[in-house]
Amino acid sequence: MSFSDHLDNFIKQREQFGHQPNRMQKRNSYTVVDATDQSKAREAMAKEQEHATLRAEQETKQYHQRIRGRCVLPSEAQAQQRQNDTRPADPARIAYIQQLKKDLKLKKYSTE
C-alpha cells in the first residue's frame, strides 16, 4: 500500500466518522464564565490580605514606644495613657489595701 492510498483511506475514515479533531478542540477550549459570589469573595479576601501586609510592613518601619513590655505605636501609647489617667489613685483606698495586707500577714492560720 502506497502512502497516497493510506492517506486516501485516512481521509475517507475522517469524513465517515465526522471531524474528530474539532471535538478535541471544543473539549480543550475554555469558556469565560461570569464570576460567582464565591470567587468575588476570594478576590476581596486576597485584596484585603495584600493591604494588611502593606500596612503591617509600614507599621513595623515606624517609631515604636515600649509600654509595660509591649512595643506600641505613638498613637496607641497616647490612647493607653488616656485610659490609665482617667481615674486618679485614691489615697484612702491605698491605705485601706495596705492595712488589709498587714492584717493578713499578722494572722496565723492554725492547722489541725
PDB file of N, CA and C in Angstrom, residues 43-96:
ATOM      1  N   GLU A  43     -11.493  36.973  45.822  1.00  0.00           N
ATOM      2  CA  GLU A  43     -10.709  38.100  45.330  1.00  0.00           C
ATOM      3  C   GLU A  43     -10.668  39.219  46.362  1.00  0.00           C
ATOM      4  N   ALA A  44     -11.799  39.485  47.009  1.00  0.00           N
ATOM      5  CA  ALA A  44     -11.846  40.533  48.029  1.00  0.00           C
ATOM      6  C   ALA A  44     -10.951  40.187  49.211  1.00  0.00           C
ATOM      7  N   MET A  45     -10.971  38.919  49.625  1.00  0.00           N
ATOM      8  CA  MET A  45     -10.122  38.496  50.740  1.00  0.00           C
ATOM      9  C   MET A  45      -8.648  38.627  50.365  1.00  0.00           C
ATOM     10  N   ALA A  46      -8.303  38.234  49.158  1.00  0.00           N
ATOM     11  CA  ALA A  46      -6.909  38.328  48.720  1.00  0.00           C
ATOM     12  C   ALA A  46      -6.456  39.786  48.689  1.00  0.00           C
ATOM     13  N   LYS A  47      -7.344  40.669  48.222  1.00  0.00           N
ATOM     14  CA  LYS A  47      -7.011  42.087  48.169  1.00  0.00           C
ATOM     15  C   LYS A  47      -6.817  42.652  49.580  1.00  0.00           C
ATOM     16  N   GLU A  48      -7.695  42.261  50.510  1.00  0.00           N
ATOM     17  CA  GLU A  48      -7.566  42.721  51.897  1.00  0.00           C
ATOM     18  C   GLU A  48      -6.286  42.201  52.546  1.00  0.00           C
ATOM     19  N   GLN A  49      -5.905  40.968  52.231  1.00  0.00           N
ATOM     20  CA  GLN A  49      -4.664  40.428  52.773  1.00  0.00           C
ATOM     21  C   GLN A  49      -3.459  41.203  52.250  1.00  0.00           C
ATOM     22  N   GLU A  50      -3.496  41.592  50.978  1.00  0.00           N
ATOM     23  CA  GLU A  50      -2.405  42.383  50.420  1.00  0.00           C
ATOM     24  C   GLU A  50      -2.307  43.729  51.133  1.00  0.00           C
ATOM     25  N   HIS A  51      -3.474  44.369  51.350  1.00  0.00           N
ATOM     26  CA  HIS A  51      -3.478  45.658  52.048  1.00  0.00           C
ATOM     27  C   HIS A  51      -2.975  45.498  53.482  1.00  0.00           C
ATOM     28  N   ALA A  52      -3.364  44.406  54.139  1.00  0.00           N
ATOM     29  CA  ALA A  52      -2.929  44.168  55.515  1.00  0.00           C
ATOM     30  C   ALA A  52      -1.416  43.978  55.581  1.00  0.00           C
ATOM     31  N   THR A  53      -0.850  43.263  54.622  1.00  0.00           N
ATOM     32  CA  THR A  53       0.598  43.069  54.636  1.00  0.00           C
ATOM     33  C   THR A  53       1.320  44.389  54.393  1.00  0.00           C
ATOM     34  N   LEU A  54       0.764  45.229  53.521  1.00  0.00           N
ATOM     35  CA  LEU A  54       1.387  46.533  53.285  1.00  0.00           C
ATOM     36  C   LEU A  54       1.313  47.405  54.539  1.00  0.00           C
ATOM     37  N   ARG A  55       0.151  47.396  55.220  1.00  0.00           N
ATOM     38  CA  ARG A  55       0.014  48.178  56.454  1.00  0.00           C
ATOM     39  C   ARG A  55       0.973  47.666  57.524  1.00  0.00           C
ATOM     40  N   ALA A  56       1.072  46.353  57.649  1.00  0.00           N
ATOM     41  CA  ALA A  56       1.971  45.769  58.649  1.00  0.00           C
ATOM     42  C   ALA A  56       3.425  46.140  58.344  1.00  0.00           C
ATOM     43  N   GLU A  57       3.765  46.128  57.071  1.00  0.00           N
ATOM     44  CA  GLU A  57       5.131  46.481  56.678  1.00  0.00           C
ATOM     45  C   GLU A  57       5.429  47.934  57.022  1.00  0.00           C
ATOM     46  N   GLN A  58       4.464  48.813  56.784  1.00  0.00           N
ATOM     47  CA  GLN A  58       4.660  50.231  57.107  1.00  0.00           C
ATOM     48  C   GLN A  58       4.718  50.443  58.616  1.00  0.00           C
ATOM     49  N   GLU A  59       3.868  49.735  59.366  1.00  0.00           N
ATOM     50  CA  GLU A  59       3.856  49.904  60.817  1.00  0.00           C
ATOM     51  C   GLU A  59       5.146  49.420  61.461  1.00  0.00           C
ATOM     52  N   THR A  60       5.738  48.366  60.911  1.00  0.00           N
ATOM     53  CA  THR A  60       6.979  47.867  61.503  1.00  0.00           C
ATOM     54  C   THR A  60       8.130  48.837  61.282  1.00  0.00           C
ATOM     55  N   LYS A  61       8.041  49.667  60.258  1.00  0.00           N
ATOM     56  CA  LYS A  61       9.104  50.626  59.987  1.00  0.00           C
ATOM     57  C   LYS A  61       8.929  51.915  60.773  1.00  0.00           C
ATOM     58  N   GLN A  62       7.752  52.126  61.380  1.00  0.00           N
ATOM     59  CA  GLN A  62       7.505  53.343  62.147  1.00  0.00           C
ATOM     60  C   GLN A  62       8.158  53.264  63.518  1.00  0.00           C
ATOM     61  N   TYR A  63       8.249  54.431  64.165  1.00  0.00           N
ATOM     62  CA  TYR A  63       8.811  54.519  65.508  1.00  0.00           C
ATOM     63  C   TYR A  63       7.845  53.881  66.507  1.00  0.00           C
ATOM     64  N   HIS A  64       8.390  53.103  67.440  1.00  0.00           N
ATOM     65  CA  HIS A  64       7.571  52.448  68.455  1.00  0.00           C
ATOM     66  C   HIS A  64       8.034  52.850  69.856  1.00  0.00           C
ATOM     67  N   GLN A  65       7.079  52.843  70.781  1.00  0.00           N
ATOM     68  CA  GLN A  65       7.395  53.091  72.184  1.00  0.00           C
ATOM     69  C   GLN A  65       7.119  51.825  72.966  1.00  0.00           C
ATOM     70  N   ARG A  66       7.918  51.627  74.030  1.00  0.00           N
ATOM     71  CA  ARG A  66       7.718  50.446  74.864  1.00  0.00           C
ATOM     72  C   ARG A  66       6.936  50.857  76.105  1.00  0.00           C
ATOM     73  N   ILE A  67       5.761  50.239  76.261  1.00  0.00           N
ATOM     74  CA  ILE A  67       4.922  50.493  77.431  1.00  0.00           C
ATOM     75  C   ILE A  67       4.579  49.154  78.057  1.00  0.00           C
ATOM     76  N   ARG A  68       5.003  48.985  79.313  1.00  0.00           N
ATOM     77  CA  ARG A  68       4.742  47.752  80.060  1.00  0.00           C
ATOM     78  C   ARG A  68       5.172  46.508  79.284  1.00  0.00           C
ATOM     79  N   GLY A  69       6.337  46.578  78.683  1.00  0.00           N
ATOM     80  CA  GLY A  69       6.886  45.422  77.984  1.00  0.00           C
ATOM     81  C   GLY A  69       6.325  45.193  76.598  1.00  0.00           C
ATOM     82  N   ARG A  70       5.499  46.112  76.125  1.00  0.00           N
ATOM     83  CA  ARG A  70       4.889  45.976  74.802  1.00  0.00           C
ATOM     84  C   ARG A  70       5.328  47.122  73.914  1.00  0.00           C
ATOM     85  N   CYS A  71       5.685  46.840  72.676  1.00  0.00           N
ATOM     86  CA  CYS A  71       6.027  47.892  71.726  1.00  0.00           C
ATOM     87  C   CYS A  71       4.745  48.342  71.031  1.00  0.00           C
ATOM     88  N   VAL A  72       4.452  49.637  71.136  1.00  0.00           N
ATOM     89  CA  VAL A  72       3.231  50.167  70.522  1.00  0.00           C
ATOM     90  C   VAL A  72       3.572  51.423  69.738  1.00  0.00           C
ATOM     91  N   LEU A  73       2.692  51.755  68.810  1.00  0.00           N
ATOM     92  CA  LEU A  73       2.845  52.981  68.045  1.00  0.00           C
ATOM     93  C   LEU A  73       2.525  54.169  68.953  1.00  0.00           C
ATOM     94  N   PRO A  74       3.019  55.358  68.629  1.00  0.00           N
ATOM     95  CA  PRO A  74       2.747  56.528  69.477  1.00  0.00           C
ATOM     96  C   PRO A  74       1.251  56.812  69.652  1.00  0.00           C
ATOM     97  N   SER A  75       0.461  56.589  68.630  1.00  0.00           N
ATOM     98  CA  SER A  75      -0.982  56.826  68.758  1.00  0.00           C
ATOM     99  C   SER A  75      -1.616  55.856  69.756  1.00  0.00           C
ATOM    100  N   GLU A  76      -1.179  54.598  69.728  1.00  0.00           N
ATOM    101  CA  GLU A  76      -1.691  53.622  70.697  1.00  0.00           C
ATOM    102  C   GLU A  76      -1.226  53.960  72.108  1.00  0.00           C
ATOM    103  N   ALA A  77      -0.002  54.468  72.236  1.00  0.00           N
ATOM    104  CA  ALA A  77       0.518  54.832  73.556  1.00  0.00           C
ATOM    105  C   ALA A  77      -0.303  55.966  74.150  1.00  0.00           C
ATOM    106  N   GLN A  78      -0.665  56.945  73.326  1.00  0.00           N
ATOM    107  CA  GLN A  78      -1.494  58.050  73.816  1.00  0.00           C
ATOM    108  C   GLN A  78      -2.863  57.545  74.246  1.00  0.00           C
ATOM    109  N   ALA A  79      -3.432  56.639  73.502  1.00  0.00           N
ATOM    110  CA  ALA A  79      -4.745  56.096  73.855  1.00  0.00           C
ATOM    111  C   ALA A  79      -4.673  55.336  75.179  1.00  0.00           C
ATOM    112  N   GLN A  80      -3.604  54.583  75.400  1.00  0.00           N
ATOM    113  CA  GLN A  80      -3.451  53.848  76.658  1.00  0.00           C
ATOM    114  C   GLN A  80      -3.240  54.802  77.831  1.00  0.00           C
ATOM    115  N   GLN A  81      -2.503  55.880  77.607  1.00  0.00           N
ATOM    116  CA  GLN A  81      -2.294  56.851  78.676  1.00  0.00           C
ATOM    117  C   GLN A  81      -3.608  57.527  79.051  1.00  0.00           C
ATOM    118  N   ARG A  82      -4.434  57.814  78.061  1.00  0.00           N
ATOM    119  CA  ARG A  82      -5.749  58.412  78.348  1.00  0.00           C
ATOM    120  C   ARG A  82      -6.601  57.456  79.165  1.00  0.00           C
ATOM    121  N   GLN A  83      -6.539  56.170  78.847  1.00  0.00           N
ATOM    122  CA  GLN A  83      -7.317  55.182  79.594  1.00  0.00           C
ATOM    123  C   GLN A  83      -6.821  55.091  81.036  1.00  0.00           C
ATOM    124  N   ASN A  84      -5.526  55.096  81.234  1.00  0.00           N
ATOM    125  CA  ASN A  84      -4.954  54.937  82.569  1.00  0.00           C
ATOM    126  C   ASN A  84      -5.110  56.194  83.420  1.00  0.00           C
ATOM    127  N   ASP A  85      -5.115  57.351  82.807  1.00  0.00           N
ATOM    128  CA  ASP A  85      -5.193  58.601  83.545  1.00  0.00           C
ATOM    129  C   ASP A  85      -6.617  59.017  83.881  1.00  0.00           C
ATOM    130  N   THR A  86      -7.600  58.252  83.477  1.00  0.00           N
ATOM    131  CA  THR A  86      -8.981  58.672  83.698  1.00  0.00           C
ATOM    132  C   THR A  86      -9.364  58.645  85.172  1.00  0.00           C
ATOM    133  N   ARG A  87      -8.819  57.700  85.957  1.00  0.00           N
ATOM    134  CA  ARG A  87      -9.190  57.594  87.365  1.00  0.00           C
ATOM    135  C   ARG A  87      -7.945  57.776  88.242  1.00  0.00           C
ATOM    136  N   PRO A  88      -7.876  58.869  88.999  1.00  0.00           N
ATOM    137  CA  PRO A  88      -6.703  59.075  89.838  1.00  0.00           C
ATOM    138  C   PRO A  88      -6.721  58.117  91.030  1.00  0.00           C
ATOM    139  N   ALA A  89      -5.553  57.878  91.581  1.00  0.00           N
ATOM    140  CA  ALA A  89      -5.444  56.963  92.718  1.00  0.00           C
ATOM    141  C   ALA A  89      -6.033  57.629  93.971  1.00  0.00           C
ATOM    142  N   ASP A  90      -6.819  56.877  94.718  1.00  0.00           N
ATOM    143  CA  ASP A  90      -7.443  57.371  95.944  1.00  0.00           C
ATOM    144  C   ASP A  90      -6.551  56.995  97.128  1.00  0.00           C
ATOM    145  N   PRO A  91      -5.990  57.989  97.856  1.00  0.00           N
ATOM    146  CA  PRO A  91      -5.080  57.661  98.961  1.00  0.00           C
ATOM    147  C   PRO A  91      -5.750  56.854 100.069  1.00  0.00           C
ATOM    148  N   ALA A  92      -7.022  57.095 100.332  1.00  0.00           N
ATOM    149  CA  ALA A  92      -7.723  56.345 101.372  1.00  0.00           C
ATOM    150  C   ALA A  92      -7.835  54.871 100.988  1.00  0.00           C
ATOM    151  N   ARG A  93      -8.091  54.616  99.708  1.00  0.00           N
ATOM    152  CA  ARG A  93      -8.205  53.238  99.233  1.00  0.00           C
ATOM    153  C   ARG A  93      -6.866  52.525  99.324  1.00  0.00           C
ATOM    154  N   ILE A  94      -5.796  53.219  98.950  1.00  0.00           N
ATOM    155  CA  ILE A  94      -4.459  52.625  99.014  1.00  0.00           C
ATOM    156  C   ILE A  94      -4.112  52.290 100.464  1.00  0.00           C
ATOM    157  N   ALA A  95      -4.413  53.196 101.393  1.00  0.00           N
ATOM    158  CA  ALA A  95      -4.142  52.943 102.812  1.00  0.00           C
ATOM    159  C   ALA A  95      -4.943  51.749 103.307  1.00  0.00           C
ATOM    160  N   TYR A  96      -6.189  51.648 102.871  1.00  0.00           N
ATOM    161  CA  TYR A  96      -7.045  50.527 103.270  1.00  0.00           C
ATOM    162  C   TYR A  96      -6.474  49.191 102.785  1.00  0.00           C
TER     163      TYR A  96
END
